[in-house]
Structure formats: structure tokens, C-alpha cells
Coordinates of C-alpha atoms in Angstrom, one line a residue:
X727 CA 4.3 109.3 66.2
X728 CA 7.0 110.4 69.4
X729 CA 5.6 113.8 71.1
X730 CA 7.4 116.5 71.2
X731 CA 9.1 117.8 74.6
X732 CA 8.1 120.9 75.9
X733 CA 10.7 123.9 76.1
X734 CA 10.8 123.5 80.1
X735 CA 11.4 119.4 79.6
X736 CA 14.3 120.2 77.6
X737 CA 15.6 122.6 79.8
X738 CA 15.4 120.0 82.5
X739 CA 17.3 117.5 80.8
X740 CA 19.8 119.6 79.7
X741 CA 20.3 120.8 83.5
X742 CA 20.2 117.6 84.5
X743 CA 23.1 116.6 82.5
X744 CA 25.1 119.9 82.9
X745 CA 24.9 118.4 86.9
X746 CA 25.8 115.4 86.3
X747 CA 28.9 116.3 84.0
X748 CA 29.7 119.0 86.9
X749 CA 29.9 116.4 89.3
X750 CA 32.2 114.0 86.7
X751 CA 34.4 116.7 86.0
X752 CA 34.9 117.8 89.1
X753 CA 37.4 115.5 89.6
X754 CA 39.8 118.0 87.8
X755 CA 40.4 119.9 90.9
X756 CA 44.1 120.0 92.5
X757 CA 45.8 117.2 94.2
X758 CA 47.7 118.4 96.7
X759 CA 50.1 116.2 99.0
X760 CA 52.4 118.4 101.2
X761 CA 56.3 118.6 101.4
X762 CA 58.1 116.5 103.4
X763 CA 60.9 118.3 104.9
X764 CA 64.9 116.6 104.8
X765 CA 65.6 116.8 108.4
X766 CA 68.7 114.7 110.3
X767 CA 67.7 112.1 113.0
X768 CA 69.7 114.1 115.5
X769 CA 71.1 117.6 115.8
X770 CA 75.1 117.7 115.5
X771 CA 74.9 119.7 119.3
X772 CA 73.0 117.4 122.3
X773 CA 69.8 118.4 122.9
X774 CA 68.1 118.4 125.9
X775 CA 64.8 116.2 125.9
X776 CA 61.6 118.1 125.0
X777 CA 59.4 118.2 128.6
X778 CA 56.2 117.6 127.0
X779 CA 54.7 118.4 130.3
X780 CA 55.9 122.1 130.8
X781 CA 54.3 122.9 127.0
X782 CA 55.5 125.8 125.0
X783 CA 55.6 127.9 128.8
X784 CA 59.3 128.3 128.3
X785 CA 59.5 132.0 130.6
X786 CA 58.0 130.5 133.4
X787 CA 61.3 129.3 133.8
X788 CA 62.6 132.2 134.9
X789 CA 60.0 132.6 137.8
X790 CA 60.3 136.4 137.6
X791 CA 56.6 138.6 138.0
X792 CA 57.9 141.5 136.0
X793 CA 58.6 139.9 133.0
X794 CA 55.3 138.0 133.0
X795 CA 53.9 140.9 133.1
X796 CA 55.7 142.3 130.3
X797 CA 54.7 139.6 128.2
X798 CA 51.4 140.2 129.3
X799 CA 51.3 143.6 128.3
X800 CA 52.9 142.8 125.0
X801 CA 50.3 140.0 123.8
X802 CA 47.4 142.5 124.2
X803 CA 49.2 145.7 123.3
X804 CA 51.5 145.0 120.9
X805 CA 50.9 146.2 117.6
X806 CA 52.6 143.7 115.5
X807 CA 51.0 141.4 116.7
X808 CA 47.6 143.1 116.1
X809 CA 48.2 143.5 112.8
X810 CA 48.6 139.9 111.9
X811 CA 45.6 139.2 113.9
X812 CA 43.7 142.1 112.0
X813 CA 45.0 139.8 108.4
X814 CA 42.8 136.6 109.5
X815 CA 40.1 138.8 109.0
X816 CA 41.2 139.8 105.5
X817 CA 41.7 136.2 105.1
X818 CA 38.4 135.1 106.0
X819 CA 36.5 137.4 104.3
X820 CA 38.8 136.4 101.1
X821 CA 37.4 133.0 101.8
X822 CA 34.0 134.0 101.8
X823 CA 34.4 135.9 99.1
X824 CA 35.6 132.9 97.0
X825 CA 33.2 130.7 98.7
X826 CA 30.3 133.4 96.8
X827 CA 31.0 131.8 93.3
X828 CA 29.6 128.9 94.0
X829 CA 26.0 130.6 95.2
X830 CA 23.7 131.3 92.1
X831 CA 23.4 135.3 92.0
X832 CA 20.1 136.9 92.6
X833 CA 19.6 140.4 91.6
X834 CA 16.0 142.1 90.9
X835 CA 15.3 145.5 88.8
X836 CA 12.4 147.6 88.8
X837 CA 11.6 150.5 86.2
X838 CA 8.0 152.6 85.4
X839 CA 7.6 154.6 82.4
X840 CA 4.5 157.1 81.6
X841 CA 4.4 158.8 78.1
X842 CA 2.0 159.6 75.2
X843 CA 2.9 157.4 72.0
X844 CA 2.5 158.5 68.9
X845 CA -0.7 159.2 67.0
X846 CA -3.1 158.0 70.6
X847 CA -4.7 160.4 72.7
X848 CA -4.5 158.4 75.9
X849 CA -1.7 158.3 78.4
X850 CA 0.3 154.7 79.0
X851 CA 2.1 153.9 82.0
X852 CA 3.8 150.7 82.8
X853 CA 5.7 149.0 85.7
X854 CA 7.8 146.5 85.9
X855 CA 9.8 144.2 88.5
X856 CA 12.9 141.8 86.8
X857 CA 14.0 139.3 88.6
X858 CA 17.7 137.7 87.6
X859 CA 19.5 134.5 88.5
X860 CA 22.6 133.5 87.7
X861 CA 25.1 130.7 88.2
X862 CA 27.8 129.4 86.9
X863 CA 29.1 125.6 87.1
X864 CA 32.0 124.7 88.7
X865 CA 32.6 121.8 85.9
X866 CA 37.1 122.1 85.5
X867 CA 37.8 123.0 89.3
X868 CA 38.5 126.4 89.2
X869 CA 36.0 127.4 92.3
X870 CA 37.4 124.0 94.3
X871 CA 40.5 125.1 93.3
X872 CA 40.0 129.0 94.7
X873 CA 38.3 127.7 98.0
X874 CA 41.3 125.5 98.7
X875 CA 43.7 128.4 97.8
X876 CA 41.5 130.9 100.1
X877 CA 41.5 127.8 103.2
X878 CA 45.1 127.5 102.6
X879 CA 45.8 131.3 103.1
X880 CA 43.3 131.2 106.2
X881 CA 45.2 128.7 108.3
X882 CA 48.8 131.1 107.2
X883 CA 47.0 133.9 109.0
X884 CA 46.3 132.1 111.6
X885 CA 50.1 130.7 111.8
X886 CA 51.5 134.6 111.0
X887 CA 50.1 135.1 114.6
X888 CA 51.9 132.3 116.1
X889 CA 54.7 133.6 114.5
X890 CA 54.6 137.5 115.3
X891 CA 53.5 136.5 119.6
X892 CA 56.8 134.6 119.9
X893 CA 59.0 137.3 118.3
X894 CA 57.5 139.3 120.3
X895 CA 57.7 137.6 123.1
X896 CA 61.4 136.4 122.1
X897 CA 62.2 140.4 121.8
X898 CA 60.4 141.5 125.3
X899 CA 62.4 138.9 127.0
X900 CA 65.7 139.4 125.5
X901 CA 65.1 143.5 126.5
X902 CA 64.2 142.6 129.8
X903 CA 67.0 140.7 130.5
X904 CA 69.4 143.4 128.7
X905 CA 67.9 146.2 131.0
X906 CA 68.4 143.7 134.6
X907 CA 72.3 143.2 133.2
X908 CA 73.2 147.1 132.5
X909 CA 71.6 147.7 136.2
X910 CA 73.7 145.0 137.6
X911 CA 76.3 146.4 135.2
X912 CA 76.3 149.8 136.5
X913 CA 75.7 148.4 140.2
X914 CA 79.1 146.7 139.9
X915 CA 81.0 150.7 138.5
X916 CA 79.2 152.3 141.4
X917 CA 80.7 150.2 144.0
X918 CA 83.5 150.0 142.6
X919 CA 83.6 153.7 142.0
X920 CA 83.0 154.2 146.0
X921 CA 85.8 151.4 146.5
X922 CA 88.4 153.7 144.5
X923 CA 87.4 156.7 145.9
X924 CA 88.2 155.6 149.3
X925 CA 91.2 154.3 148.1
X926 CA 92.0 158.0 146.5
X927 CA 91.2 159.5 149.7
X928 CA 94.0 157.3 151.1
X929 CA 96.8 157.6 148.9
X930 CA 95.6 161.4 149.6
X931 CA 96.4 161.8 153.2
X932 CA 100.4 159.6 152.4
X933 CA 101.1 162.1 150.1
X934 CA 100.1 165.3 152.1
X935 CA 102.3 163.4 154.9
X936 CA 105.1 162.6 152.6
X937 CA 104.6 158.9 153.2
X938 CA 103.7 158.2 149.2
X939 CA 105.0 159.4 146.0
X940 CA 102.4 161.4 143.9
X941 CA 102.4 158.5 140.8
X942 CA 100.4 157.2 142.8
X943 CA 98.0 159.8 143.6
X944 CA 97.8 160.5 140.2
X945 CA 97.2 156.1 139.8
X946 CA 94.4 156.6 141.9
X947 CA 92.5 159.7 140.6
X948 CA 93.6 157.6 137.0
X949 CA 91.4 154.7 138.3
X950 CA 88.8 156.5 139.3
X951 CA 88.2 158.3 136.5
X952 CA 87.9 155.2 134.1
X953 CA 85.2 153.6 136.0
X954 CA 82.9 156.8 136.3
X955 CA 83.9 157.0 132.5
X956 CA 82.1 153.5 132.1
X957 CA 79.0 154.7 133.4
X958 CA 77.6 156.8 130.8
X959 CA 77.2 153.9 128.2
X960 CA 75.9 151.4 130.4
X961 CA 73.7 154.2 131.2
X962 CA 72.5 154.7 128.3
X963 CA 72.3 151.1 127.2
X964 CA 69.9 150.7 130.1
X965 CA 67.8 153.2 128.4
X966 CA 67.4 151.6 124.9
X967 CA 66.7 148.6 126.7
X968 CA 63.8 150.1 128.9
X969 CA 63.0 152.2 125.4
X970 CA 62.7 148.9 123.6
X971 CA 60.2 147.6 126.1
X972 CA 58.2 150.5 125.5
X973 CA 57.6 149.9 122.2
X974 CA 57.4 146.3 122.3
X975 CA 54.8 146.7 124.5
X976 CA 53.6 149.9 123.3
X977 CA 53.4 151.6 126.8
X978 CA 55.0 154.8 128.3
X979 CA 58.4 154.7 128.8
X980 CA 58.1 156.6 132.6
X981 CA 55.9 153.7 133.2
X982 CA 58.5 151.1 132.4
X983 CA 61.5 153.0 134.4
X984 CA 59.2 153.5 137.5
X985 CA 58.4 149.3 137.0
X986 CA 62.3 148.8 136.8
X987 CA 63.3 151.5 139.1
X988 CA 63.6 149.2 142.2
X989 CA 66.4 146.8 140.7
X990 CA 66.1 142.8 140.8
X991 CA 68.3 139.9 140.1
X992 CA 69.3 138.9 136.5
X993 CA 67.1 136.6 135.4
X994 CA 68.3 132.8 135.3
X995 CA 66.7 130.2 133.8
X996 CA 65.5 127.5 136.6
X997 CA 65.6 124.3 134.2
X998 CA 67.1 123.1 130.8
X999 CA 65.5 124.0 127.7
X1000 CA 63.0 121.6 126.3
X1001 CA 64.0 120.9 122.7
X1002 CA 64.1 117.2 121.2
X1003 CA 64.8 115.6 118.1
X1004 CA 64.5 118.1 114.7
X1005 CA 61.5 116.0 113.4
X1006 CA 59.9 117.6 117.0
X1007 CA 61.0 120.5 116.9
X1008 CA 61.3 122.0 113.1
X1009 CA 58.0 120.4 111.7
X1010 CA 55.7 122.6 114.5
X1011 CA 57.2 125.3 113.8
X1012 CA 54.4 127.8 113.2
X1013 CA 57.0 129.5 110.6
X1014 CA 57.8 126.3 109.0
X1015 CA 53.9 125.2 109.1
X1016 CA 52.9 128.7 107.4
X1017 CA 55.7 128.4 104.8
X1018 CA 53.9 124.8 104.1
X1019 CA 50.5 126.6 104.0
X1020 CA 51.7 129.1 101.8
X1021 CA 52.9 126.5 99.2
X1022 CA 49.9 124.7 98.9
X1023 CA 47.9 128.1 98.2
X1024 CA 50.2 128.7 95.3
X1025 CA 49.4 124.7 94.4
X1026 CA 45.5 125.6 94.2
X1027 CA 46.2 128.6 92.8
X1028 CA 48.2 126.8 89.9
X1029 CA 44.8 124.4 89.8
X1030 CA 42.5 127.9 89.1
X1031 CA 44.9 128.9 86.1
X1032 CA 44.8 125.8 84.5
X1033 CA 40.6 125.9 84.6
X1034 CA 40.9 129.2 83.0
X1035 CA 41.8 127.3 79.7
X1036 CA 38.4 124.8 79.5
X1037 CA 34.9 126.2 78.9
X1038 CA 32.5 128.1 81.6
X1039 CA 29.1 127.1 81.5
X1040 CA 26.4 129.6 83.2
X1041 CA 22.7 129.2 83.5
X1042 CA 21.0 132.2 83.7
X1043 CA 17.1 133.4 83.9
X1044 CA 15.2 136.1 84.0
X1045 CA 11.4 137.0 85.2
X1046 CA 10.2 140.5 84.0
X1047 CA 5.5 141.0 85.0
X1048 CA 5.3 144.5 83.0
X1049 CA 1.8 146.2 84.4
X1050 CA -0.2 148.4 81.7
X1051 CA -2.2 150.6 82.5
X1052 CA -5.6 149.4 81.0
X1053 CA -4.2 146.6 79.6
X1054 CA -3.8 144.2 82.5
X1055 CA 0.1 142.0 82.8
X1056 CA 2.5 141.2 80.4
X1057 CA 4.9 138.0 81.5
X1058 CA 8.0 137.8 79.9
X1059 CA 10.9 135.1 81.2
X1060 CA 14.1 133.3 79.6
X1061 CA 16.2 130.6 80.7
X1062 CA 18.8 129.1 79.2
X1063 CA 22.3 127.6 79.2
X1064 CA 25.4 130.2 78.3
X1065 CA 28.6 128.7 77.1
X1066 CA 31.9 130.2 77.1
X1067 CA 34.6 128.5 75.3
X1068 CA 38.7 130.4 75.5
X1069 CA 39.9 129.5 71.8
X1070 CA 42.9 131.5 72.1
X1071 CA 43.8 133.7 75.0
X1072 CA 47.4 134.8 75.4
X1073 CA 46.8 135.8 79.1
X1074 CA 46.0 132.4 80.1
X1075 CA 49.2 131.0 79.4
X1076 CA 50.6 134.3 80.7
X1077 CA 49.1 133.5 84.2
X1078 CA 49.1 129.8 84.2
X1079 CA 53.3 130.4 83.9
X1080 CA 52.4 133.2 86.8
X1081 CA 51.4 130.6 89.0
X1082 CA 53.5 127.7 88.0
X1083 CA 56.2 129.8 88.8
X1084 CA 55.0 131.5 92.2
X1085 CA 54.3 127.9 93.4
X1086 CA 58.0 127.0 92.7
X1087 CA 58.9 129.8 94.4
X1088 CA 56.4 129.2 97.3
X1089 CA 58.4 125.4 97.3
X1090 CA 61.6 126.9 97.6
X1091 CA 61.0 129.4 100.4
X1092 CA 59.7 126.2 102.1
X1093 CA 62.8 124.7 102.1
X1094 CA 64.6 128.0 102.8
X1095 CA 62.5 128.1 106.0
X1096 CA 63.5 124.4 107.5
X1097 CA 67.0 125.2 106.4
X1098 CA 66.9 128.4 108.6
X1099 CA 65.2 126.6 111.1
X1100 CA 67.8 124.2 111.8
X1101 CA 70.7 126.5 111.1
X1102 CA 69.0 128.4 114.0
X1103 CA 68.2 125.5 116.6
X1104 CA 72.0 124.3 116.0
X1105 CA 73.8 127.6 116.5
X1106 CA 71.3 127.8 120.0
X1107 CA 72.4 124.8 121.2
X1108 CA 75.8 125.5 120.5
X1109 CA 75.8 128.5 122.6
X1110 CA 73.5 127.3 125.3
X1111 CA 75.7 123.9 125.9
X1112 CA 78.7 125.9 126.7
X1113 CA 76.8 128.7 129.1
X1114 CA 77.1 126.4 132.3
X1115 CA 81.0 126.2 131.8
X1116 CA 81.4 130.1 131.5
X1117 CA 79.5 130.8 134.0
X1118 CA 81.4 128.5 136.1
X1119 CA 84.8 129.6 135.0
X1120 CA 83.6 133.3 135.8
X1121 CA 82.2 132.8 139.0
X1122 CA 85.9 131.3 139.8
X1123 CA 88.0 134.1 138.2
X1124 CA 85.4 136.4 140.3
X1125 CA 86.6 134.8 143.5
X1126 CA 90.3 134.7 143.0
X1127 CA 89.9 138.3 142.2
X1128 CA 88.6 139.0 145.2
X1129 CA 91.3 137.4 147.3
X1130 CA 93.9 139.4 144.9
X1131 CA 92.8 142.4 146.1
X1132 CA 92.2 141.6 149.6
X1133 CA 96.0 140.3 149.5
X1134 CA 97.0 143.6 147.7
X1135 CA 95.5 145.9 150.1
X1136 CA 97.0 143.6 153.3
X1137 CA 100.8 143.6 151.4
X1138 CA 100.2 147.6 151.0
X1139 CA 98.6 148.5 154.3
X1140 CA 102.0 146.5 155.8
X1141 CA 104.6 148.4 153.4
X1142 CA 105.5 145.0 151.2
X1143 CA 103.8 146.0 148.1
X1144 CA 103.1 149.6 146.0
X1145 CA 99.9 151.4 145.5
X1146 CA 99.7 150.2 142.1
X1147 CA 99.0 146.9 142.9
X1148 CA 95.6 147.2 144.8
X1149 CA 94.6 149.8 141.6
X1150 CA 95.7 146.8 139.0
X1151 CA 93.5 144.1 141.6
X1152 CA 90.2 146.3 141.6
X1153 CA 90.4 146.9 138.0
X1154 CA 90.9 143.0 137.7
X1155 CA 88.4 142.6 139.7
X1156 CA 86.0 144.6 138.4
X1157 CA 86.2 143.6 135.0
X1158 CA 86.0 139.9 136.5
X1159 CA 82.1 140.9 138.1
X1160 CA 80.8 142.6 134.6
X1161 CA 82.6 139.7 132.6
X1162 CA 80.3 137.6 134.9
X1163 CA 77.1 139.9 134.7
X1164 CA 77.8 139.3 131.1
X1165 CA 78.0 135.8 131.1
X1166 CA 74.7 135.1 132.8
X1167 CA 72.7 137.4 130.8
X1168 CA 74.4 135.7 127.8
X1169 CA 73.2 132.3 129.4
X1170 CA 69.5 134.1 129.6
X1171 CA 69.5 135.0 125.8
X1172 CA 70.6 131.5 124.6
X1173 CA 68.3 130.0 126.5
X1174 CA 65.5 132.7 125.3
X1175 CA 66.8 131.8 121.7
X1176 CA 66.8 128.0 122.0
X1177 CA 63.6 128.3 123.3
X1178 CA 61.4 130.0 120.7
X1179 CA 63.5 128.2 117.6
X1180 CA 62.3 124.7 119.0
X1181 CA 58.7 126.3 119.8
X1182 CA 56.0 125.0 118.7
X1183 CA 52.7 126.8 117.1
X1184 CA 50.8 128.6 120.0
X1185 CA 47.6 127.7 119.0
X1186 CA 46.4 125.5 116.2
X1187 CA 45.7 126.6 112.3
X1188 CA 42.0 126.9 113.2
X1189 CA 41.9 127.7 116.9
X1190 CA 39.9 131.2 117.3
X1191 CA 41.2 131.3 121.7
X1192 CA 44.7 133.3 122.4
X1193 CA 47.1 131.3 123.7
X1194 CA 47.3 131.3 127.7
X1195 CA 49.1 134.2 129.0
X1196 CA 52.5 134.0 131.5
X1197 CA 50.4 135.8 133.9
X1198 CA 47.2 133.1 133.2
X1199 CA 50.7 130.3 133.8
X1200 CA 51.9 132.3 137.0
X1201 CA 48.8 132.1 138.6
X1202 CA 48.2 128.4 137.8

């Protein structure tokens, strides 16, 4: 005759076996592999070589102290920045907080009753403490599944950063080198202002001595008055410039003028860009990566709606010692297996299509991403090719119209030529130096642009140190 296993044996093999099948089924989780993204061998444009020596430090190139110190100011000040930083904290406490279902719950109660029951003369109390355990097995995924999701969304946060430092730093840079081109800009009216004026004060005196017609007194003062009327807008594009630092790197704006206020050369880039071939630089991308990361969240995510449709299984117990007042401890426990089995449940299709769907979506906005991405490096390199040329071609139509007006003012100081013809030169002139002012802050912004489209992440999906500051690289 076979004995008969005790309650507690029972409930031992059946844990055991619950384990076991956990461990089997486990297997149910999510496979994720990640996208690979359709790039060309070459860009249509030449692209410089990357210089795997100078890093992602692409503003030292410009050597210039202010700006490295605007950058400075912007990585620890500015707020956009802060906030994505402040969302790989919500990310990691969502990742602990999915990491919590797969640690058994503990919970204990307490309660004391006295009273009088019915028909006894003496008084009863009682106490007692309950302890509760809880824990449900992972047996279809759905907690793997979650975790992944969770890690997945971590490492986006941490890539969001990447991202927001090198608008950032892309914006500071671009309004820096906007603010040094309206003060060269409005450098160039002033002198030429003071040219015209002496001029004016020339053509003055020949017509109070009869030796010049009026036209061209009136010429002159005509002059005159179109360059001081150029002043107020570069003025005040100087001022959204400076304005835009301020809030880029969220200081005062007096502070930013009196940093300014001395002047300095535009800024120049001392070397070529460092870009190389797409598969370089579009896959680090930190935008590109976090698109990636993004997608295989939604993947997991797709993984945690499909568990929703296969049983749960929880074991749960409870403890409860009741004390009686002169009648010594009463033990009470359970423990015990609870199934939960979804026969029909209209919101789980509902939110498995929910997620199907969202990681379709995630997949195309993926691909959106590289496509931008390119679409971005090529139109850089388009512009940034041809900078060298206009610049060139500038710095010649600068000189010859120079010597045009040093011709026109010889020819008219000797009688052979009009007035008119020195106003026409400085005005040609003139327009030649801002026309040149323009092209090398244009040269600036390309190069600005090309660099931060073919920039790679700052700082890895993981990495918890900033990335080095320019005025950490200046020193060094």
C-alpha cells in the first residue's frame, strides 16, 4: 500500500514543475534582430575623409575662446538639454519598475480586536500579524518581454541627450558666428559711411565754389543716406543673434553683449570637415541609433501583448499567529497555486493590434530618420564643396573693387571723370565687402552643418560621464 504525500510534498512538486515549465516556456520571449539601414557606398558629393584622430571635437576647429566658452555655458546651462537628461531618470526608474514583477511581493498586516461576545461575561481580545507573499511566473514572456522594452527605452534616453547637446551646440555656434558677421557687417557701413561723408563734404565745398553742379551734391548726400539706412537692420540682426545666445545658453543678455562688445574676427574653420563614407557616418548617428532603439521597444512591447493572451500563474501564501487572550495562539497559513486563464478578452486583441501597429510605425520612422539623415549630409556637402570657390571669387571681386574706386577718385580729382562715378565705385565696393562677410559666415554654417549631420553619438547608450567639454579640448 503507496503512502500518501503530505499537503506540503505536493505543494513542492507542483512548484517544482511550475519552475521547470517557467524555465521551458520562457523561450516565448521576443526575438529581436535590428534593422539594417539601405545606405549607398558613396555619397553623390566628395566627402572629405573622416579624421578619426580629431574625434567628434569639430569647433575646435575654429580655435576661437569665446565660442568654447559658449558651448561651455550651453552644455551645463541649457535647459533642453536638461530636460532630456532629467528623462533617463524617468527611464530608469521605468526600468526598475518593470524589473519589480519579477520579485515575489511581500506585504504584512496587523489588526487587534477587544469585545464582549454574546451570552459570556468575560472580555476577549485578540492580535494578530499576517504575513503575504506573492509572485507571479514569468512562464509566456511578458516580464522578459517588458524588461527588454524598458532597456530599450533606457539606452533612447540616453541617445535623446546625444541628440539635444549637438543641436545645441549646432544652434550656439551658428548664433555665434551670425553675431561676428552683422558686427563685421555693420563695421564695413560705418567705414564706408565715414568714406561717403568725406566725399559729401567735398562735392560740398565745389558746389559753394561753383566748380560742381548740385546733382551731384544731391548724389552724395543720396549715398550717404542708403548706407546709414543699412544700419538699422544689421543692427538689429546683431541683436537676435546675441538674444539667441542668451537663451541657448540661458544667461543674461547684458552679459553676452559685454562678452561680444570688443569685436573679433569671423570665425573660419582651420581644417576640412571630417565626414567619410554613409555607413560611417549615418549608422552613429545618435538620432538614427535612438530611432533603432525606439523600434525595438515597440518590438518587446508587441512581445508583452501577445503574453496577455496565455495563462498567468501566481503562487501566493499567507501566515496569520492570532493571540487570545487566555487562550494561548492560533496559526492559520495557505499556500497555493492561482491560475488565470483569458478565454475571451476583446482588449487583448485590441492592444495586441495597438502594438503591432506602433512597432510598424516605430519601423517606418526608422527609415524616415536615415533617409533624413542622408538627405541632410548630401545637401552639406553640396554647399560646403562649393564655399572655397566663393570665397575665392569674392575676395577677387573685393580687390578689383578697390582699384575701381581708387581709379574713380584719381580720374575725378584730375577733371576726366564725374562725381558719379566714385559714388557708383563705393557702393560697388561696399556691396563687394558684405557679399564677402557673407560668404565666409556662409562657409562657417556649412561647415557647422556638415559637421553635426556626420557626428557621431557623444557618449555611448550606457555611458553615465558627459562628454568632454570645448573648454576641457582647448585646454588639452
Amino acid at each position: 500500500m503507496s503512502e500518501t504525500p503530505s499537503p506540503l510534498l505536493r505543494v513542492a512538486r507542483n512548484t517544482t514543475a511550475l519552475a521547470l515549465a517557467a524555465i521551458f516556456l520562457a523561450g516565448c520571449a521576443m526575438d529581436y534582430t535590428a534593422p539594417t539601414a539601405d545606405l549607398p557606398a558613396t555619397f553623390s558629393a566628395p566627402a572629405p575623409e573622416r579624421d578619426v584622430t580629431r574625434g567628434q571635437q569639430w569647433w575646435a576647429s575654429f580655435n576661437d575662446s569665446r565660442l568654447n566658452q559658449l558651448l561651455t555655458a550651453g552644455l551645463a546651462r541649457n535647459l533642453d538639454v536638461a530636460q532630456a537628461i532629467e528623462a533617463i531618470n524617468e527611464a530608469r526608474a521605468n526600468a526598475r519598475l518593470t524589473g519589480a514583477n519579477d520579485i515575489p511581493d511581500v506585504s504584512l498586516g496587523a489588526s487587534a480586536s477587544r469585545g464582549r461576545p454574546e451570552g459570556a461575561s468575560p472580555v476577549v481580545e485578540s492580535s494578530s500579524v499576517t504575513g503575504n507573499v506573492s509572485w507571479t511566473l514569468d512562464l509566456f514572456g511578458r516580464n522578459r518581454n517588458a524588461r527588454a522594452a524598458a532597456s530599450a527605452q533606457l539606452d533612447a534616453a540616453y541617445l535623446s541627450v546625444d541628440v539635444a547637446r549637438l543641436t545645441m551646440m549646432s544652434a550656439i555656434a551658428q548664433s555665434y558666428i551670425t553675431a561676428r558677421y552683422y558686427q563685421e557687417a555693420i563695421a564695413l557701413t560705418r567705414q564706408s559711411i565715414s568714406s561717403r561723408r568725406e566725399s559729401l563734404d567735398l562735392t560740398q565745398t565745389k558746389v559753394e565754389y561753383g566748380s560742381a553742379p548740385r546733382l551731384e551734391l544731391v548724389q552724395a548726400q543720396q549715398l550717404v543716406a542708403q548706407a546709414e539706412a543699412q544700419l538699422p537692420s544689421l543692427e538689429v540682426g546683431y541683436d537676435q543673434a546675441v538674444n539667441s545666445l542668451g537663451t541657448l545658453t540661458n544667461q543674461r543678455i547684458s552679459t553676452l553683449k559685454a562678452m561680444l562688445q570688443s569685436g573679433g574676427p569671423q570665425p573660419r574653420p582651420r581644417f576640412r570637415a571630417s565626414v567619410g563614407v554613409p555607413a560611417e557616418a549615418i549608422r552613429n548617428r545618435p538620432d538614427v541609433l535612438a530611432a533603432e532603439r525606439q523600434y525595438a521597444a515597440s518590438v518587446f512591447n508587441v512581445g508583452v501583448a501577445r503574453a496577455a493572451f496565455f495563462p498567468s500563474l501566481s503562487l501566493t501564501g499567507t501566515v496569520t499567529p492570532t493571540q487570545i487572550s487566555g487562550g494561548g495562539t492560533i496559526k492559520t497559513w495557505s499556500f497555493g497555486p492561482q491560475l488565470n486563464l483569458p478565454i475571451f478578452n476583446a482588449a487583448n486583441n485590441a492592444n495586441l493590434s495597438i502594438a503591432e501597429s506602433r512597432a510598424v510605425q516605430q519601423r517606418l520612422a526608422y527609415q524616415g530618420t536615415v533617409l533624413d539623415a542622408v538627405e541632410e549630409v548630401e545637401n552639406a556637402l553640396a554647399a560646403y564643396n562649393r564655399d572655397a570657390r566663393n570665397i575665392e571669387a569674392q575676395r577677387r571681386l573685393v580687390s578689383a573693387a578697390q582699384e575701381a574706386v581708387d581709379l574713380a577718385r584719381t580720374s575725378f580729382d584730375i577733371g576726366d571723370t564725374e562725381f558719379f562715378t566714385v559714388l557708383d565705385a563705393e557702393r560697388s565696393l561696399l556691396d563687394a565687402r558684405n557679399s564677402l562677410a557673407q560668404a565666409i559666415r556662409q562657409q562657417a554654417l556649412n561647415y557647422v552643418t556638415l559637421s553635426v549631420a556626420t557626428a557621431g553619438a557623444g557618449i555611448g547608450p550606457r555611458a553615465a560621464a558627459p562628454a568632454a567639454t570645448p573648454a576641457q579640448v582647448a585646454a588639452n
